[in-house]
JSON list of C-alpha atoms in Angstrom, two decimals:
[
{"chain": "A", "resi": 18, "resn": "MET", "atom": "CA", "xyz": [6.44, 1.64, 24.42]},
{"chain": "A", "resi": 19, "resn": "THR", "atom": "CA", "xyz": [3.28, 0.11, 25.92]},
{"chain": "A", "resi": 20, "resn": "ALA", "atom": "CA", "xyz": [0.02, -0.12, 23.80]},
{"chain": "A", "resi": 21, "resn": "SER", "atom": "CA", "xyz": [-2.73, 2.35, 24.53]},
{"chain": "A", "resi": 22, "resn": "LEU", "atom": "CA", "xyz": [-5.95, 0.77, 25.95]},
{"chain": "A", "resi": 23, "resn": "THR", "atom": "CA", "xyz": [-7.94, 3.22, 23.97]},
{"chain": "A", "resi": 24, "resn": "PRO", "atom": "CA", "xyz": [-7.77, 3.16, 20.22]},
{"chain": "A", "resi": 25, "resn": "LEU", "atom": "CA", "xyz": [-6.42, 6.28, 18.73]},
{"chain": "A", "resi": 26, "resn": "PRO", "atom": "CA", "xyz": [-8.64, 8.40, 16.55]},
{"chain": "A", "resi": 27, "resn": "LEU", "atom": "CA", "xyz": [-7.85, 8.07, 12.94]},
{"chain": "A", "resi": 28, "resn": "PRO", "atom": "CA", "xyz": [-6.69, 11.30, 11.17]},
{"chain": "A", "resi": 29, "resn": "ALA", "atom": "CA", "xyz": [-9.44, 12.93, 9.10]},
{"chain": "A", "resi": 30, "resn": "PRO", "atom": "CA", "xyz": [-9.25, 12.12, 5.39]},
{"chain": "A", "resi": 31, "resn": "PRO", "atom": "CA", "xyz": [-7.59, 13.13, 3.16]},
{"chain": "A", "resi": 32, "resn": "VAL", "atom": "CA", "xyz": [-4.54, 12.31, 5.14]},
{"chain": "A", "resi": 33, "resn": "THR", "atom": "CA", "xyz": [-1.34, 14.29, 4.34]},
{"chain": "A", "resi": 34, "resn": "ARG", "atom": "CA", "xyz": [2.25, 12.97, 4.73]},
{"chain": "A", "resi": 35, "resn": "GLU", "atom": "CA", "xyz": [2.65, 15.05, 7.86]},
{"chain": "A", "resi": 36, "resn": "SER", "atom": "CA", "xyz": [-0.59, 13.64, 9.50]},
{"chain": "A", "resi": 37, "resn": "LEU", "atom": "CA", "xyz": [0.36, 10.10, 8.41]},
{"chain": "A", "resi": 38, "resn": "LEU", "atom": "CA", "xyz": [3.76, 10.35, 10.06]},
{"chain": "A", "resi": 39, "resn": "SER", "atom": "CA", "xyz": [2.23, 11.90, 13.20]},
{"chain": "A", "resi": 40, "resn": "PHE", "atom": "CA", "xyz": [-0.26, 9.01, 13.33]},
{"chain": "A", "resi": 41, "resn": "LEU", "atom": "CA", "xyz": [2.59, 6.48, 13.00]},
{"chain": "A", "resi": 42, "resn": "ASP", "atom": "CA", "xyz": [4.41, 8.43, 15.85]},
{"chain": "A", "resi": 43, "resn": "ALA", "atom": "CA", "xyz": [1.27, 8.30, 17.99]},
{"chain": "A", "resi": 44, "resn": "LEU", "atom": "CA", "xyz": [1.00, 4.47, 17.40]},
{"chain": "A", "resi": 45, "resn": "GLY", "atom": "CA", "xyz": [4.68, 4.19, 18.43]},
{"chain": "A", "resi": 46, "resn": "ILE", "atom": "CA", "xyz": [5.73, 2.82, 15.04]},
{"chain": "A", "resi": 47, "resn": "ALA", "atom": "CA", "xyz": [9.31, 3.69, 14.17]},
{"chain": "A", "resi": 48, "resn": "HIS", "atom": "CA", "xyz": [9.88, 5.02, 10.49]},
{"chain": "A", "resi": 49, "resn": "THR", "atom": "CA", "xyz": [12.39, 6.88, 8.50]},
{"chain": "A", "resi": 50, "resn": "THR", "atom": "CA", "xyz": [11.31, 9.03, 5.49]},
{"chain": "A", "resi": 51, "resn": "HIS", "atom": "CA", "xyz": [13.66, 9.95, 2.61]},
{"chain": "A", "resi": 52, "resn": "ASP", "atom": "CA", "xyz": [12.74, 12.73, 0.28]},
{"chain": "A", "resi": 53, "resn": "HIS", "atom": "CA", "xyz": [13.61, 12.39, -3.50]},
{"chain": "A", "resi": 54, "resn": "ALA", "atom": "CA", "xyz": [12.43, 13.50, -6.82]},
{"chain": "A", "resi": 55, "resn": "PRO", "atom": "CA", "xyz": [8.92, 12.15, -7.73]},
{"chain": "A", "resi": 56, "resn": "VAL", "atom": "CA", "xyz": [8.89, 8.67, -9.19]},
{"chain": "A", "resi": 57, "resn": "PHE", "atom": "CA", "xyz": [6.06, 7.12, -11.22]},
{"chain": "A", "resi": 58, "resn": "THR", "atom": "CA", "xyz": [7.34, 3.71, -12.05]},
{"chain": "A", "resi": 59, "resn": "VAL", "atom": "CA", "xyz": [9.28, 0.80, -10.33]},
{"chain": "A", "resi": 60, "resn": "ALA", "atom": "CA", "xyz": [12.07, 1.42, -12.85]},
{"chain": "A", "resi": 61, "resn": "GLU", "atom": "CA", "xyz": [12.38, 5.10, -11.92]},
{"chain": "A", "resi": 62, "resn": "SER", "atom": "CA", "xyz": [12.91, 4.10, -8.33]},
{"chain": "A", "resi": 63, "resn": "ASP", "atom": "CA", "xyz": [15.97, 1.94, -8.95]},
{"chain": "A", "resi": 64, "resn": "GLN", "atom": "CA", "xyz": [18.38, 4.77, -7.71]},
{"chain": "A", "resi": 65, "resn": "ILE", "atom": "CA", "xyz": [16.38, 5.11, -4.39]},
{"chain": "A", "resi": 66, "resn": "LYS", "atom": "CA", "xyz": [16.31, 1.37, -3.73]},
{"chain": "A", "resi": 67, "resn": "ALA", "atom": "CA", "xyz": [20.17, 1.33, -3.91]},
{"chain": "A", "resi": 68, "resn": "HIS", "atom": "CA", "xyz": [20.24, 3.55, -0.80]},
{"chain": "A", "resi": 69, "resn": "MET", "atom": "CA", "xyz": [17.29, 2.14, 1.25]},
{"chain": "A", "resi": 70, "resn": "PRO", "atom": "CA", "xyz": [17.47, -1.45, 2.50]},
{"chain": "A", "resi": 71, "resn": "GLY", "atom": "CA", "xyz": [14.38, -3.67, 2.64]},
{"chain": "A", "resi": 72, "resn": "GLY", "atom": "CA", "xyz": [11.45, -4.49, 0.44]},
{"chain": "A", "resi": 73, "resn": "HIS", "atom": "CA", "xyz": [10.47, -1.95, -2.10]},
{"chain": "A", "resi": 74, "resn": "THR", "atom": "CA", "xyz": [6.92, -1.88, -3.27]},
{"chain": "A", "resi": 75, "resn": "LYS", "atom": "CA", "xyz": [4.74, -1.75, -6.33]},
{"chain": "A", "resi": 76, "resn": "ASN", "atom": "CA", "xyz": [1.19, -0.88, -5.54]},
{"chain": "A", "resi": 77, "resn": "LEU", "atom": "CA", "xyz": [-1.64, -1.68, -7.86]},
{"chain": "A", "resi": 78, "resn": "PHE", "atom": "CA", "xyz": [-5.16, -0.05, -7.63]},
{"chain": "A", "resi": 79, "resn": "LEU", "atom": "CA", "xyz": [-7.57, -2.42, -9.41]},
{"chain": "A", "resi": 80, "resn": "LYS", "atom": "CA", "xyz": [-11.41, -2.73, -9.83]},
{"chain": "A", "resi": 81, "resn": "ASP", "atom": "CA", "xyz": [-13.40, -5.71, -10.96]},
{"chain": "A", "resi": 82, "resn": "LYS", "atom": "CA", "xyz": [-16.38, -5.65, -13.41]},
{"chain": "A", "resi": 83, "resn": "LYS", "atom": "CA", "xyz": [-18.78, -5.27, -10.39]},
{"chain": "A", "resi": 84, "resn": "GLY", "atom": "CA", "xyz": [-16.96, -2.09, -9.14]},
{"chain": "A", "resi": 85, "resn": "ASN", "atom": "CA", "xyz": [-15.16, -3.83, -6.30]},
{"chain": "A", "resi": 86, "resn": "LEU", "atom": "CA", "xyz": [-11.95, -2.12, -5.40]},
{"chain": "A", "resi": 87, "resn": "ILE", "atom": "CA", "xyz": [-8.60, -3.87, -4.65]},
{"chain": "A", "resi": 88, "resn": "LEU", "atom": "CA", "xyz": [-5.20, -2.48, -3.58]},
{"chain": "A", "resi": 89, "resn": "ILE", "atom": "CA", "xyz": [-2.16, -4.82, -3.98]},
{"chain": "A", "resi": 90, "resn": "SER", "atom": "CA", "xyz": [1.09, -4.10, -2.29]},
{"chain": "A", "resi": 91, "resn": "ALA", "atom": "CA", "xyz": [3.68, -6.31, -3.81]},
{"chain": "A", "resi": 92, "resn": "GLU", "atom": "CA", "xyz": [7.50, -6.70, -3.75]},
{"chain": "A", "resi": 93, "resn": "HIS", "atom": "CA", "xyz": [8.77, -4.50, -6.66]},
{"chain": "A", "resi": 94, "resn": "SER", "atom": "CA", "xyz": [10.09, -7.45, -8.58]},
{"chain": "A", "resi": 95, "resn": "THR", "atom": "CA", "xyz": [6.90, -9.75, -8.20]},
{"chain": "A", "resi": 96, "resn": "THR", "atom": "CA", "xyz": [5.20, -10.71, -11.38]},
{"chain": "A", "resi": 97, "resn": "ILE", "atom": "CA", "xyz": [1.38, -10.32, -11.18]},
{"chain": "A", "resi": 98, "resn": "GLU", "atom": "CA", "xyz": [-0.58, -11.97, -13.94]},
{"chain": "A", "resi": 99, "resn": "LEU", "atom": "CA", "xyz": [-3.61, -9.67, -14.07]},
{"chain": "A", "resi": 100, "resn": "LYS", "atom": "CA", "xyz": [-5.35, -11.68, -16.80]},
{"chain": "A", "resi": 101, "resn": "ARG", "atom": "CA", "xyz": [-5.76, -14.51, -14.37]},
{"chain": "A", "resi": 102, "resn": "LEU", "atom": "CA", "xyz": [-5.64, -12.76, -10.97]},
{"chain": "A", "resi": 103, "resn": "HIS", "atom": "CA", "xyz": [-9.48, -12.52, -10.74]},
{"chain": "A", "resi": 104, "resn": "GLU", "atom": "CA", "xyz": [-9.63, -16.39, -10.50]},
{"chain": "A", "resi": 105, "resn": "ARG", "atom": "CA", "xyz": [-7.28, -16.40, -7.59]},
{"chain": "A", "resi": 106, "resn": "LEU", "atom": "CA", "xyz": [-9.16, -13.54, -5.89]},
{"chain": "A", "resi": 107, "resn": "SER", "atom": "CA", "xyz": [-12.68, -14.95, -6.55]},
{"chain": "A", "resi": 108, "resn": "CYS", "atom": "CA", "xyz": [-13.90, -11.78, -8.19]},
{"chain": "A", "resi": 109, "resn": "GLY", "atom": "CA", "xyz": [-14.80, -10.34, -11.63]},
{"chain": "A", "resi": 110, "resn": "ARG", "atom": "CA", "xyz": [-12.29, -9.62, -14.35]},
{"chain": "A", "resi": 111, "resn": "LEU", "atom": "CA", "xyz": [-9.83, -6.90, -13.20]},
{"chain": "A", "resi": 112, "resn": "SER", "atom": "CA", "xyz": [-8.75, -3.69, -14.62]},
{"chain": "A", "resi": 113, "resn": "PHE", "atom": "CA", "xyz": [-6.90, -0.69, -13.36]},
{"chain": "A", "resi": 114, "resn": "GLY", "atom": "CA", "xyz": [-9.01, 1.73, -11.31]},
{"chain": "A", "resi": 115, "resn": "SER", "atom": "CA", "xyz": [-9.42, 5.26, -12.75]},
{"chain": "A", "resi": 116, "resn": "ALA", "atom": "CA", "xyz": [-7.53, 8.23, -11.31]},
{"chain": "A", "resi": 117, "resn": "GLU", "atom": "CA", "xyz": [-10.75, 9.63, -10.11]},
{"chain": "A", "resi": 118, "resn": "ARG", "atom": "CA", "xyz": [-11.70, 6.44, -8.41]},
{"chain": "A", "resi": 119, "resn": "LEU", "atom": "CA", "xyz": [-8.30, 6.22, -6.85]},
{"chain": "A", "resi": 120, "resn": "GLU", "atom": "CA", "xyz": [-8.52, 9.71, -5.45]},
{"chain": "A", "resi": 121, "resn": "ASP", "atom": "CA", "xyz": [-12.08, 9.32, -4.12]},
{"chain": "A", "resi": 122, "resn": "SER", "atom": "CA", "xyz": [-11.38, 5.93, -2.43]},
{"chain": "A", "resi": 123, "resn": "LEU", "atom": "CA", "xyz": [-7.73, 6.30, -1.21]},
{"chain": "A", "resi": 124, "resn": "GLY", "atom": "CA", "xyz": [-7.13, 10.01, -1.39]},
{"chain": "A", "resi": 125, "resn": "VAL", "atom": "CA", "xyz": [-3.99, 9.70, -3.55]},
{"chain": "A", "resi": 126, "resn": "THR", "atom": "CA", "xyz": [-3.06, 10.19, -7.23]},
{"chain": "A", "resi": 127, "resn": "PRO", "atom": "CA", "xyz": [-1.54, 7.77, -9.81]},
{"chain": "A", "resi": 128, "resn": "GLY", "atom": "CA", "xyz": [2.16, 7.23, -9.01]},
{"chain": "A", "resi": 129, "resn": "SER", "atom": "CA", "xyz": [1.50, 7.80, -5.38]},
{"chain": "A", "resi": 130, "resn": "VAL", "atom": "CA", "xyz": [-0.45, 4.56, -4.54]},
{"chain": "A", "resi": 131, "resn": "THR", "atom": "CA", "xyz": [0.57, 3.16, -1.20]},
{"chain": "A", "resi": 132, "resn": "ALA", "atom": "CA", "xyz": [-0.61, 0.93, 1.53]},
{"chain": "A", "resi": 133, "resn": "PHE", "atom": "CA", "xyz": [-0.49, 3.98, 3.78]},
{"chain": "A", "resi": 134, "resn": "ALA", "atom": "CA", "xyz": [-3.52, 5.33, 1.77]},
{"chain": "A", "resi": 135, "resn": "LEU", "atom": "CA", "xyz": [-5.77, 2.80, 3.46]},
{"chain": "A", "resi": 136, "resn": "VAL", "atom": "CA", "xyz": [-5.97, 5.44, 6.27]},
{"chain": "A", "resi": 137, "resn": "ASN", "atom": "CA", "xyz": [-8.23, 7.32, 3.85]},
{"chain": "A", "resi": 138, "resn": "ASP", "atom": "CA", "xyz": [-10.58, 4.38, 3.52]},
{"chain": "A", "resi": 139, "resn": "PRO", "atom": "CA", "xyz": [-12.31, 4.20, 6.91]},
{"chain": "A", "resi": 140, "resn": "GLU", "atom": "CA", "xyz": [-15.29, 2.43, 5.43]},
{"chain": "A", "resi": 141, "resn": "ARG", "atom": "CA", "xyz": [-13.09, -0.32, 4.17]},
{"chain": "A", "resi": 142, "resn": "ARG", "atom": "CA", "xyz": [-14.35, -0.08, 0.61]},
{"chain": "A", "resi": 143, "resn": "VAL", "atom": "CA", "xyz": [-10.90, -1.23, -0.67]},
{"chain": "A", "resi": 144, "resn": "ARG", "atom": "CA", "xyz": [-9.84, -4.96, -0.32]},
{"chain": "A", "resi": 145, "resn": "PHE", "atom": "CA", "xyz": [-6.17, -5.03, 0.56]},
{"chain": "A", "resi": 146, "resn": "ILE", "atom": "CA", "xyz": [-3.72, -7.84, -0.54]},
{"chain": "A", "resi": 147, "resn": "LEU", "atom": "CA", "xyz": [-0.09, -7.98, 0.49]},
{"chain": "A", "resi": 148, "resn": "ASP", "atom": "CA", "xyz": [2.45, -9.97, -1.40]},
{"chain": "A", "resi": 149, "resn": "ALA", "atom": "CA", "xyz": [4.09, -12.87, 0.64]},
{"chain": "A", "resi": 150, "resn": "ALA", "atom": "CA", "xyz": [7.51, -12.02, -1.04]},
{"chain": "A", "resi": 151, "resn": "LEU", "atom": "CA", "xyz": [7.16, -8.44, 0.35]},
{"chain": "A", "resi": 152, "resn": "MET", "atom": "CA", "xyz": [6.30, -9.70, 3.78]},
{"chain": "A", "resi": 153, "resn": "ALA", "atom": "CA", "xyz": [9.55, -11.78, 3.88]},
{"chain": "A", "resi": 154, "resn": "HIS", "atom": "CA", "xyz": [11.49, -8.49, 4.32]},
{"chain": "A", "resi": 155, "resn": "GLU", "atom": "CA", "xyz": [11.97, -7.09, 7.92]},
{"chain": "A", "resi": 156, "resn": "THR", "atom": "CA", "xyz": [11.87, -3.46, 6.47]},
{"chain": "A", "resi": 157, "resn": "LEU", "atom": "CA", "xyz": [9.17, -2.29, 4.06]},
{"chain": "A", "resi": 158, "resn": "ASN", "atom": "CA", "xyz": [9.24, 0.88, 1.95]},
{"chain": "A", "resi": 159, "resn": "PHE", "atom": "CA", "xyz": [6.24, 2.84, 0.75]},
{"chain": "A", "resi": 160, "resn": "HIS", "atom": "CA", "xyz": [5.39, 6.30, -0.40]},
{"chain": "A", "resi": 161, "resn": "PRO", "atom": "CA", "xyz": [4.04, 8.48, 2.50]},
{"chain": "A", "resi": 162, "resn": "MET", "atom": "CA", "xyz": [0.95, 9.64, 0.38]},
{"chain": "A", "resi": 163, "resn": "LYS", "atom": "CA", "xyz": [3.00, 11.26, -2.34]},
{"chain": "A", "resi": 164, "resn": "ASN", "atom": "CA", "xyz": [5.65, 9.87, -4.61]},
{"chain": "A", "resi": 165, "resn": "ASP", "atom": "CA", "xyz": [8.38, 12.45, -3.72]},
{"chain": "A", "resi": 166, "resn": "ALA", "atom": "CA", "xyz": [9.43, 10.56, -0.58]},
{"chain": "A", "resi": 167, "resn": "THR", "atom": "CA", "xyz": [9.79, 6.95, 0.52]},
{"chain": "A", "resi": 168, "resn": "THR", "atom": "CA", "xyz": [9.03, 5.91, 4.22]},
{"chain": "A", "resi": 169, "resn": "ALA", "atom": "CA", "xyz": [10.54, 2.69, 5.63]},
{"chain": "A", "resi": 170, "resn": "ILE", "atom": "CA", "xyz": [8.86, 0.87, 8.49]},
{"chain": "A", "resi": 171, "resn": "SER", "atom": "CA", "xyz": [9.20, -2.56, 9.86]},
{"chain": "A", "resi": 172, "resn": "ARG", "atom": "CA", "xyz": [6.93, -5.46, 8.83]},
{"chain": "A", "resi": 173, "resn": "ALA", "atom": "CA", "xyz": [5.57, -5.44, 12.33]},
{"chain": "A", "resi": 174, "resn": "GLY", "atom": "CA", "xyz": [5.06, -1.73, 12.09]},
{"chain": "A", "resi": 175, "resn": "LEU", "atom": "CA", "xyz": [2.92, -2.11, 8.88]},
{"chain": "A", "resi": 176, "resn": "LEU", "atom": "CA", "xyz": [0.95, -4.82, 10.56]},
{"chain": "A", "resi": 177, "resn": "ALA", "atom": "CA", "xyz": [0.40, -2.61, 13.62]},
{"chain": "A", "resi": 178, "resn": "PHE", "atom": "CA", "xyz": [-0.63, 0.37, 11.31]},
{"chain": "A", "resi": 179, "resn": "LEU", "atom": "CA", "xyz": [-3.10, -1.88, 9.62]},
{"chain": "A", "resi": 180, "resn": "ALA", "atom": "CA", "xyz": [-4.49, -3.15, 13.00]},
{"chain": "A", "resi": 181, "resn": "ALA", "atom": "CA", "xyz": [-5.05, 0.46, 14.06]},
{"chain": "A", "resi": 182, "resn": "LEU", "atom": "CA", "xyz": [-7.12, 0.91, 10.96]},
{"chain": "A", "resi": 183, "resn": "GLY", "atom": "CA", "xyz": [-9.18, -2.27, 11.92]},
{"chain": "A", "resi": 184, "resn": "ARG", "atom": "CA", "xyz": [-7.82, -4.21, 8.82]},
{"chain": "A", "resi": 185, "resn": "GLU", "atom": "CA", "xyz": [-6.24, -7.48, 8.51]},
{"chain": "A", "resi": 186, "resn": "PRO", "atom": "CA", "xyz": [-4.44, -7.91, 5.20]},
{"chain": "A", "resi": 187, "resn": "GLU", "atom": "CA", "xyz": [-4.82, -10.85, 2.90]},
{"chain": "A", "resi": 188, "resn": "ILE", "atom": "CA", "xyz": [-1.37, -12.26, 2.26]},
{"chain": "A", "resi": 189, "resn": "MET", "atom": "CA", "xyz": [-0.93, -13.91, -1.14]},
{"chain": "A", "resi": 190, "resn": "ASP", "atom": "CA", "xyz": [1.91, -15.83, -2.68]},
{"chain": "A", "resi": 191, "resn": "PHE", "atom": "CA", "xyz": [1.82, -14.59, -6.22]},
{"chain": "A", "resi": 192, "resn": "THR", "atom": "CA", "xyz": [4.45, -17.27, -7.29]},
{"chain": "A", "resi": 193, "resn": "ALA", "atom": "CA", "xyz": [2.11, -20.12, -6.22]},
{"chain": "A", "resi": 194, "resn": "GLY", "atom": "CA", "xyz": [0.60, -21.66, -9.21]},
{"chain": "A", "resi": 195, "resn": "ALA", "atom": "CA", "xyz": [2.65, -19.61, -11.56]}
]
């Protein structure tokens, strides 16, 4: 499929699963979505991972002391040392963002945090960091706005999605200096 010379308009927030998948289709990004029971933790998703190849994610929505917002999409088994992460990110000490702040900034609820939610942040208030270990996979798996399904896309597809949003992710090796 050839790239469009005119950027596609973004869906209006809050973006639903259906409008997200339609946006991916319009961008020419192949994807496969599997419905399942809602999952809220990485451990609860073990059964799903067994049937879907690729990198499975854990997504952390954080804020620093100054109110700056950060979304980290990491490989499910990556260890992230939150107590020292602020040093690596050159920001204030970090804590988890509240459910209200999450819904206000990314349009999703706890348990449904996903890189796809960046489509709901056209002002780019949320800094986005991708785990280098996750990006080593050819196929990546994220919730499509709610935690009752998982959508698989290629690594190149994720980067194309982010580019359509006008974003370039920061890729961080969380094992470096560990």
